[in-house]
Amino acid sequence: MPDEPVASLSDVTRTYGGVPVLESVSLAVDPGLTAVVGPNGSGKSTLLRVLVGATEPTAGEVDLPGATGPKPIGYLPQRVPFRDGFTARETLAFYARLVDDDPDAALDRIGLGDAGERRVEALSGGMRRLLGIAQAVLGDPSLVVLDEPASGLDPGMRERAFRAAAERADGDTAVVVSSHALDLVDDHADRIVILRRGEVAAAGPLDRLLDEHGAADAKELYRVVVGEAAALAGDDTEAPDGDESDGEDKGSEDEDGDGGDSDDGSESDDDEPAVHVTGVSDR
Ligand code: ADP
Ligand code: MG
């Protein structure tokens, strides 16, 4: 049997107010770890939301032939709307029950075993991010989509976040991660998708693209493909300050007018309610 992708996008366009944010994007998402990179505002989050069904494409098709099982898709939005007042363990337990998974194992996997009794609002931005990853992968979905899982994490935590993502990416599980952390992309990604102004500028196995562009690493590849000026403007830091609203996404936060600092999941899309953090897809 020829390998079927876990997910595919065919000629997907998404516009906001008539302005294309994604333009004719076609992609096959295979098992393994795929990193989606690109400057702020290039459409990474929109691409990920379209992939998980949180945003409808304006045109084109999304197919999920390999996203099967009781929980086909796990999704970590860029801003995670956890409900205050519950501990980390209670938060995971709520979702774990839905998919018959074990919240304690999930906490341990992400290195939060000791933080189970802490309330989510008392967790650092980085720990909330890790909790979000734990929650996204509950129930062992075959398509895991993480929007900037390493943002706002200190060096140890960002490594842990990527390692957790890479560990999920096995024979039939596709993990798609958007990130500015090009060093971690080098270490962990099998494939890379480089977005530039809503279009796929390059996509394929990381090794192959490095070869084709004569680049030594993902950072150099990014510079070659996106262009020097854009690469410098698209600040590739993920500030190790433990605050997930660390401004790395300034561009789109300003443009989408949500006041920037919201931490409450108001990833508002004009045509759908706030994305559910559970990662239990509505499809
Ligand atoms: P990235 O994740 O690469 O920073 P996004 O996908 O968040 O990029 O955004 C791409 C562009 O689409 C930005 O210009 C952003 O302002 C715009 N955009 C994203 N979501 C919305 C929305 N809900 N309404 C209007 N514009 C949006
Ligand atoms: Mg984004």
Tab-separated table of C-alpha atoms and ligand atoms in Angstrom:
chain	number	residue	atom	x	y	z
A	1	MET	CA	0.000	0.000	0.000
A	2	PRO	CA	1.433	3.369	-0.929
A	3	ASP	CA	1.944	5.578	2.057
A	4	GLU	CA	-0.946	7.879	2.541
A	5	PRO	CA	-0.345	11.186	4.243
A	6	VAL	CA	-1.977	11.720	7.615
A	7	ALA	CA	-3.350	14.989	6.309
A	8	SER	CA	-3.223	17.009	3.150
A	9	LEU	CA	-4.108	20.490	2.019
A	10	SER	CA	-4.940	21.103	-1.616
A	11	ASP	CA	-4.836	24.619	-2.941
A	12	VAL	CA	-5.961	26.091	0.351
A	13	THR	CA	-6.595	29.806	0.449
A	14	ARG	CA	-7.794	31.733	3.463
A	15	THR	CA	-8.631	35.404	3.316
A	16	TYR	CA	-9.536	37.879	6.023
A	17	GLY	CA	-11.454	40.898	4.814
A	18	GLY	CA	-10.545	39.943	1.274
A	19	VAL	CA	-6.832	39.867	2.058
A	20	PRO	CA	-5.218	36.462	1.526
A	21	VAL	CA	-3.399	35.180	4.583
A	22	LEU	CA	-2.828	31.764	3.040
A	23	GLU	CA	-2.618	31.491	-0.708
A	24	SER	CA	-2.900	28.267	-2.706
A	25	VAL	CA	-1.192	26.146	-0.104
A	26	SER	CA	-0.807	22.498	-1.010
A	27	LEU	CA	0.899	20.185	1.424
A	28	ALA	CA	1.022	16.558	2.411
A	29	VAL	CA	1.547	15.948	6.110
A	30	ASP	CA	3.310	12.642	6.629
A	31	PRO	CA	4.111	10.806	9.846
A	32	GLY	CA	7.076	12.303	11.646
A	33	LEU	CA	7.777	15.807	12.848
A	34	THR	CA	7.051	18.656	10.458
A	35	ALA	CA	8.163	22.140	11.444
A	36	VAL	CA	6.312	25.138	10.032
A	37	VAL	CA	8.493	28.225	10.066
A	38	GLY	CA	8.202	31.731	8.691
A	39	PRO	CA	8.248	35.353	9.798
A	40	ASN	CA	5.560	36.716	12.081
A	41	GLY	CA	2.358	37.173	10.138
A	42	SER	CA	3.358	34.722	7.403
A	43	GLY	CA	0.343	32.536	8.127
A	44	LYS	CA	1.705	29.785	10.380
A	45	SER	CA	-1.113	29.895	12.922
A	46	THR	CA	-3.726	30.184	10.204
A	47	LEU	CA	-2.257	27.152	8.434
A	48	LEU	CA	-2.340	25.148	11.661
A	49	ARG	CA	-5.903	26.210	12.438
A	50	VAL	CA	-7.032	25.241	8.960
A	51	LEU	CA	-5.318	21.879	9.375
A	52	VAL	CA	-7.180	21.078	12.598
A	53	GLY	CA	-10.494	22.407	11.353
A	54	ALA	CA	-10.602	25.411	13.680
A	55	THR	CA	-10.671	27.754	10.695
A	56	GLU	CA	-12.480	27.080	7.450
A	57	PRO	CA	-10.472	27.626	4.299
A	58	THR	CA	-11.954	30.222	1.963
A	59	ALA	CA	-11.091	27.886	-0.909
A	60	GLY	CA	-9.421	24.528	-1.295
A	61	GLU	CA	-9.598	21.228	0.502
A	62	VAL	CA	-8.368	19.721	3.733
A	63	ASP	CA	-8.259	15.934	3.880
A	64	LEU	CA	-7.387	13.909	6.935
A	65	PRO	CA	-7.130	10.323	5.719
A	66	GLY	CA	-4.785	9.278	8.514
A	67	ALA	CA	-6.372	11.169	11.385
A	68	THR	CA	-8.410	8.408	12.895
A	69	GLY	CA	-9.312	6.907	16.239
A	70	PRO	CA	-11.375	8.204	19.138
A	71	LYS	CA	-9.353	11.404	19.224
A	72	PRO	CA	-8.010	12.011	15.733
A	73	ILE	CA	-6.480	15.429	16.347
A	74	GLY	CA	-4.631	17.071	19.221
A	75	TYR	CA	-4.142	20.819	19.038
A	76	LEU	CA	-2.220	23.364	21.067
A	77	PRO	CA	-3.359	26.858	20.097
A	78	GLN	CA	-0.867	29.698	20.202
A	79	ARG	CA	-2.623	31.064	23.270
A	80	VAL	CA	-4.047	28.469	25.573
A	81	PRO	CA	-7.273	29.270	27.361
A	82	PHE	CA	-7.052	27.290	30.571
A	83	ARG	CA	-9.786	27.884	33.078
A	84	ASP	CA	-8.568	29.462	36.304
A	85	GLY	CA	-9.338	27.841	39.614
A	86	PHE	CA	-8.339	24.315	38.702
A	87	THR	CA	-5.067	22.577	39.348
A	88	ALA	CA	-2.867	21.258	36.579
A	89	ARG	CA	-3.946	17.697	37.430
A	90	GLU	CA	-7.652	18.592	37.510
A	91	THR	CA	-7.310	20.340	34.203
A	92	LEU	CA	-5.737	17.321	32.545
A	93	ALA	CA	-8.045	14.892	34.327
A	94	PHE	CA	-11.069	16.606	32.857
A	95	TYR	CA	-9.873	16.056	29.296
A	96	ALA	CA	-8.206	12.728	30.013
A	97	ARG	CA	-11.556	11.294	31.067
A	98	LEU	CA	-13.000	12.116	27.671
A	99	VAL	CA	-10.399	10.047	25.897
A	100	ASP	CA	-9.718	7.439	28.555
A	101	ASP	CA	-6.161	8.528	29.226
A	102	ASP	CA	-4.187	8.908	32.436
A	103	PRO	CA	-3.620	12.496	33.591
A	104	ASP	CA	-0.726	11.598	35.891
A	105	ALA	CA	1.196	9.833	33.166
A	106	ALA	CA	0.549	12.834	30.959
A	107	LEU	CA	1.940	15.204	33.602
A	108	ASP	CA	4.987	13.010	34.065
A	109	ARG	CA	5.653	12.782	30.340
A	110	ILE	CA	6.060	16.513	30.135
A	111	GLY	CA	7.995	16.805	33.371
A	112	LEU	CA	5.190	18.421	35.342
A	113	GLY	CA	4.714	15.579	37.781
A	114	ASP	CA	5.522	17.836	40.715
A	115	ALA	CA	3.245	20.644	39.595
A	116	GLY	CA	0.019	18.636	39.539
A	117	GLU	CA	-1.487	20.325	42.576
A	118	ARG	CA	-0.723	23.845	41.468
A	119	ARG	CA	-3.485	25.965	40.066
A	120	VAL	CA	-3.123	26.718	36.395
A	121	GLU	CA	-3.185	30.476	36.975
A	122	ALA	CA	-0.204	30.076	39.308
A	123	LEU	CA	1.874	28.259	36.706
A	124	SER	CA	4.533	30.155	34.792
A	125	GLY	CA	3.872	30.837	31.142
A	126	GLY	CA	6.285	28.070	30.274
A	127	MET	CA	4.591	25.527	32.495
A	128	ARG	CA	1.200	26.429	31.035
A	129	ARG	CA	2.679	25.814	27.620
A	130	LEU	CA	3.932	22.375	28.702
A	131	LEU	CA	0.546	21.620	30.238
A	132	GLY	CA	-1.020	22.572	26.922
A	133	ILE	CA	1.247	20.130	25.117
A	134	ALA	CA	0.363	17.385	27.611
A	135	GLN	CA	-3.283	18.074	26.990
A	136	ALA	CA	-2.946	18.138	23.208
A	137	VAL	CA	-1.384	14.682	23.134
A	138	LEU	CA	-3.848	13.056	25.542
A	139	GLY	CA	-5.634	10.162	23.902
A	140	ASP	CA	-2.781	9.571	21.463
A	141	PRO	CA	-4.123	11.433	18.416
A	142	SER	CA	-2.640	10.547	15.040
A	143	LEU	CA	-2.355	14.217	14.087
A	144	VAL	CA	-0.771	16.465	16.712
A	145	VAL	CA	-0.609	20.177	15.896
A	146	LEU	CA	1.306	22.483	18.234
A	147	ASP	CA	1.413	26.225	17.611
A	148	GLU	CA	4.723	27.521	18.964
A	149	PRO	CA	5.104	24.954	21.747
A	150	ALA	CA	8.503	26.347	22.733
A	151	SER	CA	7.589	29.993	22.899
A	152	GLY	CA	8.344	31.655	26.195
A	153	LEU	CA	10.157	28.630	27.569
A	154	ASP	CA	13.551	28.576	29.212
A	155	PRO	CA	16.261	26.509	27.479
A	156	GLY	CA	15.526	23.322	29.396
A	157	MET	CA	11.797	23.559	28.905
A	158	ARG	CA	11.956	24.358	25.201
A	159	GLU	CA	14.106	21.283	24.663
A	160	ARG	CA	11.611	19.265	26.700
A	161	ALA	CA	8.727	20.621	24.638
A	162	PHE	CA	10.343	19.658	21.352
A	163	ARG	CA	11.460	16.306	22.632
A	164	ALA	CA	7.914	15.553	23.763
A	165	ALA	CA	6.661	16.535	20.320
A	166	ALA	CA	9.294	14.442	18.544
A	167	GLU	CA	8.566	11.424	20.724
A	168	ARG	CA	4.970	11.391	19.512
A	169	ALA	CA	6.018	11.466	15.897
A	170	ASP	CA	6.278	7.789	15.081
A	171	GLY	CA	5.259	5.472	12.273
A	172	ASP	CA	1.696	6.645	11.947
A	173	THR	CA	1.580	9.840	13.942
A	174	ALA	CA	2.190	13.180	12.316
A	175	VAL	CA	3.262	16.042	14.524
A	176	VAL	CA	3.153	19.540	13.096
A	177	VAL	CA	4.856	22.271	15.059
A	178	SER	CA	5.172	25.950	14.252
A	179	SER	CA	8.212	27.580	15.738
A	180	HIS	CA	10.880	30.232	15.536
A	181	ALA	CA	13.256	27.892	17.352
A	182	LEU	CA	15.380	26.953	14.375
A	183	ASP	CA	18.005	25.205	16.498
A	184	LEU	CA	15.339	22.830	17.796
A	185	VAL	CA	14.010	22.402	14.275
A	186	ASP	CA	17.499	21.229	13.292
A	187	ASP	CA	17.622	18.776	16.148
A	188	HIS	CA	14.147	17.326	15.892
A	189	ALA	CA	12.331	17.995	12.608
A	190	ASP	CA	12.081	15.462	9.809
A	191	ARG	CA	10.478	17.929	7.416
A	192	ILE	CA	10.156	21.655	7.166
A	193	VAL	CA	7.605	23.991	5.628
A	194	ILE	CA	8.759	27.560	5.112
A	195	LEU	CA	5.997	30.108	4.743
A	196	ARG	CA	6.474	33.521	3.255
A	197	ARG	CA	3.539	35.912	3.077
A	198	GLY	CA	0.991	33.143	3.106
A	199	GLU	CA	2.658	31.002	0.499
A	200	VAL	CA	4.810	27.908	0.779
A	201	ALA	CA	8.282	29.100	-0.154
A	202	ALA	CA	9.838	25.684	0.397
A	203	ALA	CA	8.708	22.363	1.824
A	204	GLY	CA	10.156	18.898	2.147
A	205	PRO	CA	12.549	16.746	4.133
A	206	LEU	CA	14.909	19.018	6.052
A	207	ASP	CA	18.032	17.190	4.827
A	208	ARG	CA	16.964	17.476	1.242
A	209	LEU	CA	16.193	21.190	1.463
A	210	LEU	CA	19.470	21.897	3.240
A	211	ASP	CA	21.207	20.099	0.422
A	212	GLU	CA	19.294	21.809	-2.341
A	213	HIS	CA	19.940	25.259	-0.937
A	214	GLY	CA	23.490	24.591	0.160
A	215	ALA	CA	22.546	25.538	3.706
A	216	ALA	CA	24.399	24.285	6.756
A	217	ASP	CA	21.422	24.396	9.080
A	218	ALA	CA	17.788	25.452	9.365
A	219	LYS	CA	18.731	28.991	10.248
A	220	GLU	CA	20.740	29.406	7.090
A	221	LEU	CA	18.043	27.699	5.039
A	222	TYR	CA	15.502	30.106	6.468
A	223	ARG	CA	17.682	33.055	5.586
A	224	VAL	CA	18.188	31.842	2.041
A	225	VAL	CA	14.531	31.054	1.432
A	226	VAL	CA	12.818	33.873	3.278
A	227	GLY	CA	15.373	36.519	2.390
A	228	GLU	CA	17.915	38.245	4.526
A	229	ALA	CA	15.838	41.305	5.367
A	230	ALA	CA	12.751	39.342	6.319
A	231	ALA	CA	14.806	36.859	8.290
A	232	LEU	CA	16.260	39.656	10.362
A	233	ALA	CA	12.919	41.389	10.798
A	234	GLY	CA	11.260	38.119	11.772
A	235	ASP	CA	12.940	37.972	15.106
A	236	ASP	CA	13.768	34.332	15.707
A	237	THR	CA	14.113	34.475	19.432
A	238	GLU	CA	11.917	32.631	21.803
A	239	ALA	CA	12.483	34.631	24.908
A	240	PRO	CA	13.395	32.484	27.884
A	241	ASP	CA	11.381	34.623	30.233
A	242	GLY	CA	8.635	32.237	31.122
A	243	ASP	CA	5.946	34.477	29.735
A	244	GLU	CA	4.117	33.087	26.811
A	245	SER	CA	2.827	36.446	25.625
A	246	ASP	CA	6.365	37.430	24.984
A	247	GLY	CA	5.802	39.483	21.943
A	248	GLU	CA	7.216	37.045	19.455
A	249	ASP	CA	3.987	37.286	17.572
A	250	LYS	CA	3.700	41.012	17.819
A	251	GLY	CA	2.885	41.392	14.179
A	252	SER	CA	-0.308	39.446	14.203
A	253	GLU	CA	-1.324	40.455	17.685
A	254	ASP	CA	-1.304	44.045	16.648
A	255	GLU	CA	-3.081	43.356	13.457
A	256	ASP	CA	-5.790	41.211	14.850
A	257	GLY	CA	-6.563	43.879	17.351
A	258	ASP	CA	-7.101	41.719	20.385
A	259	GLY	CA	-5.114	43.981	22.634
A	260	GLY	CA	-2.076	41.777	22.394
A	261	ASP	CA	-1.773	40.509	25.878
A	262	SER	CA	-4.767	38.272	26.123
A	263	ASP	CA	-4.123	34.923	27.564
A	264	ASP	CA	-7.660	33.794	27.515
A	265	GLY	CA	-7.821	32.016	24.234
A	266	SER	CA	-9.460	34.804	22.350
A	267	GLU	CA	-7.867	33.547	19.176
A	268	SER	CA	-10.959	34.962	17.678
A	269	ASP	CA	-11.753	33.976	14.226
A	270	ASP	CA	-14.532	35.867	12.631
A	271	ASP	CA	-16.506	32.765	11.857
A	272	GLU	CA	-16.013	30.518	14.813
A	273	PRO	CA	-16.029	30.615	18.563
A	274	ALA	CA	-12.841	30.482	20.572
A	275	VAL	CA	-10.928	27.349	19.790
A	276	HIS	CA	-11.355	24.666	22.342
A	277	VAL	CA	-8.176	23.758	24.022
A	278	THR	CA	-9.018	20.107	24.357
A	279	GLY	CA	-7.726	19.257	20.985
A	280	VAL	CA	-10.748	17.041	20.613
A	281	SER	CA	-11.656	18.021	17.162
A	282	ASP	CA	-15.195	18.923	16.204
A	283	ARG	CA	-14.809	17.210	12.907
B	1	ADP	P1	1.805	33.752	12.089
B	1	ADP	O1	1.263	32.686	12.975
B	1	ADP	O2	2.765	33.262	11.052
B	1	ADP	O3	2.369	34.904	12.859
B	1	ADP	P2	-0.971	34.253	11.477
B	1	ADP	O4	-1.513	33.071	10.775
B	1	ADP	O5	-1.310	34.436	12.905
B	1	ADP	O6	0.605	34.342	11.222
B	1	ADP	O7	-1.468	35.551	10.736
B	1	ADP	C1	-1.234	35.791	9.360
B	1	ADP	C2	-1.920	37.079	8.975
B	1	ADP	O8	-3.322	36.900	9.061
B	1	ADP	C3	-1.583	38.241	9.883
B	1	ADP	O9	-1.483	39.394	9.096
B	1	ADP	C4	-2.769	38.309	10.800
B	1	ADP	O10	-2.987	39.605	11.269
B	1	ADP	C5	-3.899	37.855	9.899
B	1	ADP	N1	-4.965	37.208	10.676
B	1	ADP	C6	-4.851	36.043	11.353
B	1	ADP	N2	-6.006	35.730	11.959
B	1	ADP	C7	-6.875	36.732	11.674
B	1	ADP	C8	-8.233	37.019	12.018
B	1	ADP	N3	-8.937	36.176	12.777
B	1	ADP	N4	-8.783	38.132	11.535
B	1	ADP	C9	-8.071	38.969	10.734
B	1	ADP	N5	-6.793	38.776	10.385
B	1	ADP	C10	-6.188	37.673	10.829
B	2	MG	MG	1.284	32.395	14.964
